Amino acid sequence: MVNPGAFHGKRKLFLMGEREDYAVAIKEDHAAEQLADVMRWYFKCFPISIPDDVEPSDEELSKINDDAPDPEPA
């Protein structure tokens, strides 16, 4: 039996939406940078402070600015 994976809902849609750009990054030899960007964007949308079974609303996700600098850790 195939493992269905741990990502569901908006989390899975987000990651699946990044596949094509990641494939291009592999071909252009900058996969590490692309993966770092995807991880940064993912954790802006789905911070570890919210449980995996809680989906942010579309309104909350639309407020996220991927280009804004990340806050410095305290």
Short mmCIF file of N, CA and C in Angstrom, two decimals, residues 16-74:
data_model
loop_
_atom_site.label_atom_id
_atom_site.label_comp_id
_atom_site.label_asym_id
_atom_site.label_seq_id
_atom_site.Cartn_x
_atom_site.Cartn_y
_atom_site.Cartn_z
N MET A 16 2.33 21.18 -3.64
CA MET A 16 2.17 20.70 -5.01
C MET A 16 2.31 21.86 -6.01
N GLY A 17 1.91 23.04 -5.60
CA GLY A 17 2.04 24.21 -6.46
C GLY A 17 3.47 24.65 -6.68
N GLU A 18 4.38 24.20 -5.84
CA GLU A 18 5.79 24.58 -5.95
C GLU A 18 6.62 23.57 -6.73
N ARG A 19 6.02 22.45 -7.11
CA ARG A 19 6.78 21.37 -7.77
C ARG A 19 7.43 21.81 -9.07
N GLU A 20 6.69 22.51 -9.90
CA GLU A 20 7.22 22.90 -11.21
C GLU A 20 8.42 23.83 -11.07
N ASP A 21 8.31 24.84 -10.20
CA ASP A 21 9.43 25.76 -9.98
C ASP A 21 10.64 25.02 -9.41
N TYR A 22 10.39 24.05 -8.56
CA TYR A 22 11.49 23.27 -7.99
C TYR A 22 12.16 22.42 -9.07
N ALA A 23 11.38 21.84 -9.96
CA ALA A 23 11.94 21.05 -11.05
C ALA A 23 12.82 21.92 -11.95
N VAL A 24 12.38 23.13 -12.22
CA VAL A 24 13.18 24.06 -13.02
C VAL A 24 14.46 24.41 -12.26
N ALA A 25 14.36 24.63 -10.97
CA ALA A 25 15.53 24.98 -10.17
C ALA A 25 16.56 23.85 -10.18
N ILE A 26 16.10 22.62 -10.18
CA ILE A 26 17.03 21.48 -10.26
C ILE A 26 17.80 21.53 -11.57
N LYS A 27 17.09 21.76 -12.66
CA LYS A 27 17.73 21.82 -13.98
C LYS A 27 18.70 22.98 -14.08
N GLU A 28 18.40 24.08 -13.39
CA GLU A 28 19.24 25.28 -13.46
C GLU A 28 20.27 25.33 -12.34
N ASP A 29 20.38 24.24 -11.59
CA ASP A 29 21.39 24.07 -10.55
C ASP A 29 21.28 25.09 -9.41
N HIS A 30 20.06 25.41 -9.00
CA HIS A 30 19.88 26.23 -7.81
C HIS A 30 18.73 25.68 -6.96
N ALA A 31 18.70 24.36 -6.85
CA ALA A 31 17.64 23.69 -6.09
C ALA A 31 17.68 24.05 -4.61
N ALA A 32 18.87 24.19 -4.04
CA ALA A 32 18.98 24.48 -2.61
C ALA A 32 18.35 25.83 -2.28
N GLU A 33 18.59 26.83 -3.12
CA GLU A 33 18.00 28.14 -2.89
C GLU A 33 16.48 28.09 -3.04
N GLN A 34 16.00 27.36 -4.04
CA GLN A 34 14.55 27.24 -4.24
C GLN A 34 13.91 26.52 -3.07
N LEU A 35 14.54 25.46 -2.60
CA LEU A 35 14.00 24.73 -1.46
C LEU A 35 13.95 25.62 -0.22
N ALA A 36 14.99 26.42 -0.01
CA ALA A 36 14.99 27.34 1.13
C ALA A 36 13.85 28.35 1.02
N ASP A 37 13.62 28.86 -0.19
CA ASP A 37 12.50 29.80 -0.39
C ASP A 37 11.16 29.13 -0.12
N VAL A 38 10.98 27.92 -0.64
CA VAL A 38 9.72 27.20 -0.43
C VAL A 38 9.49 26.97 1.05
N MET A 39 10.52 26.58 1.77
CA MET A 39 10.37 26.34 3.21
C MET A 39 10.01 27.64 3.93
N ARG A 40 10.65 28.74 3.55
CA ARG A 40 10.36 30.03 4.17
C ARG A 40 8.92 30.44 3.91
N TRP A 41 8.48 30.31 2.66
CA TRP A 41 7.10 30.66 2.31
C TRP A 41 6.12 29.75 3.03
N TYR A 42 6.44 28.45 3.10
CA TYR A 42 5.55 27.48 3.75
C TYR A 42 5.34 27.85 5.21
N PHE A 43 6.43 28.14 5.92
CA PHE A 43 6.31 28.44 7.34
C PHE A 43 5.71 29.82 7.60
N LYS A 44 5.71 30.70 6.62
CA LYS A 44 4.96 31.95 6.76
C LYS A 44 3.46 31.67 6.69
N CYS A 45 3.08 30.75 5.82
CA CYS A 45 1.66 30.41 5.65
C CYS A 45 1.16 29.46 6.73
N PHE A 46 2.01 28.52 7.12
CA PHE A 46 1.61 27.47 8.05
C PHE A 46 2.64 27.37 9.18
N PRO A 47 2.64 28.34 10.08
CA PRO A 47 3.64 28.35 11.16
C PRO A 47 3.49 27.12 12.07
N ILE A 48 4.60 26.74 12.68
CA ILE A 48 4.57 25.56 13.55
C ILE A 48 3.75 25.80 14.80
N SER A 49 3.36 27.03 15.04
CA SER A 49 2.55 27.34 16.23
C SER A 49 1.09 26.92 16.07
N ILE A 50 0.66 26.60 14.85
CA ILE A 50 -0.71 26.12 14.68
C ILE A 50 -0.68 24.62 14.42
N PRO A 51 -1.64 23.89 14.96
CA PRO A 51 -1.66 22.43 14.78
C PRO A 51 -1.82 22.04 13.31
N ASP A 52 -1.35 20.85 12.97
CA ASP A 52 -1.44 20.37 11.60
C ASP A 52 -2.86 20.20 11.10
N ASP A 53 -3.80 20.04 12.02
CA ASP A 53 -5.19 19.84 11.61
C ASP A 53 -5.99 21.14 11.55
N VAL A 54 -5.31 22.27 11.70
CA VAL A 54 -5.97 23.58 11.61
C VAL A 54 -5.55 24.23 10.30
N GLU A 55 -6.54 24.59 9.50
CA GLU A 55 -6.28 25.24 8.21
C GLU A 55 -6.44 26.75 8.37
N PRO A 56 -5.44 27.53 7.97
CA PRO A 56 -5.63 28.98 7.96
C PRO A 56 -6.70 29.33 6.92
N SER A 57 -7.43 30.38 7.19
CA SER A 57 -8.47 30.80 6.24
C SER A 57 -7.82 31.42 5.01
N ASP A 58 -8.58 31.48 3.93
CA ASP A 58 -8.09 32.12 2.72
C ASP A 58 -7.77 33.59 2.99
N GLU A 59 -8.55 34.22 3.86
CA GLU A 59 -8.31 35.62 4.22
C GLU A 59 -6.96 35.77 4.92
N GLU A 60 -6.66 34.87 5.86
CA GLU A 60 -5.38 34.92 6.56
C GLU A 60 -4.22 34.71 5.59
N LEU A 61 -4.37 33.77 4.68
CA LEU A 61 -3.31 33.50 3.72
C LEU A 61 -3.10 34.66 2.75
N SER A 62 -4.18 35.35 2.40
CA SER A 62 -4.05 36.46 1.46
C SER A 62 -3.32 37.66 2.08
N LYS A 63 -3.27 37.73 3.39
CA LYS A 63 -2.59 38.83 4.08
C LYS A 63 -1.08 38.64 4.15
N ILE A 64 -0.59 37.46 3.82
CA ILE A 64 0.83 37.16 3.95
C ILE A 64 1.59 37.75 2.77
N ASN A 65 2.64 38.49 3.07
CA ASN A 65 3.50 39.08 2.05
C ASN A 65 4.78 38.26 1.99
N ASP A 66 4.93 37.45 0.96
CA ASP A 66 6.12 36.60 0.82
C ASP A 66 7.39 37.41 0.64
N ASP A 67 7.26 38.65 0.18
CA ASP A 67 8.44 39.47 -0.06
C ASP A 67 8.88 40.26 1.16
N ALA A 68 8.06 40.29 2.20
CA ALA A 68 8.42 41.02 3.42
C ALA A 68 9.56 40.29 4.13
N PRO A 69 10.46 41.04 4.75
CA PRO A 69 11.55 40.38 5.48
C PRO A 69 11.01 39.58 6.66
N ASP A 70 11.68 38.50 6.95
CA ASP A 70 11.28 37.68 8.09
C ASP A 70 11.70 38.37 9.38
N PRO A 71 10.90 38.24 10.43
CA PRO A 71 11.29 38.84 11.71
C PRO A 71 12.54 38.14 12.27
N GLU A 72 13.35 38.92 12.92
CA GLU A 72 14.55 38.37 13.54
C GLU A 72 14.16 37.54 14.76
N PRO A 73 14.78 36.38 14.94
CA PRO A 73 14.47 35.59 16.14
C PRO A 73 14.90 36.32 17.40
N ALA A 74 14.12 36.14 18.44
CA ALA A 74 14.42 36.84 19.71
C ALA A 74 15.52 36.15 20.47
#
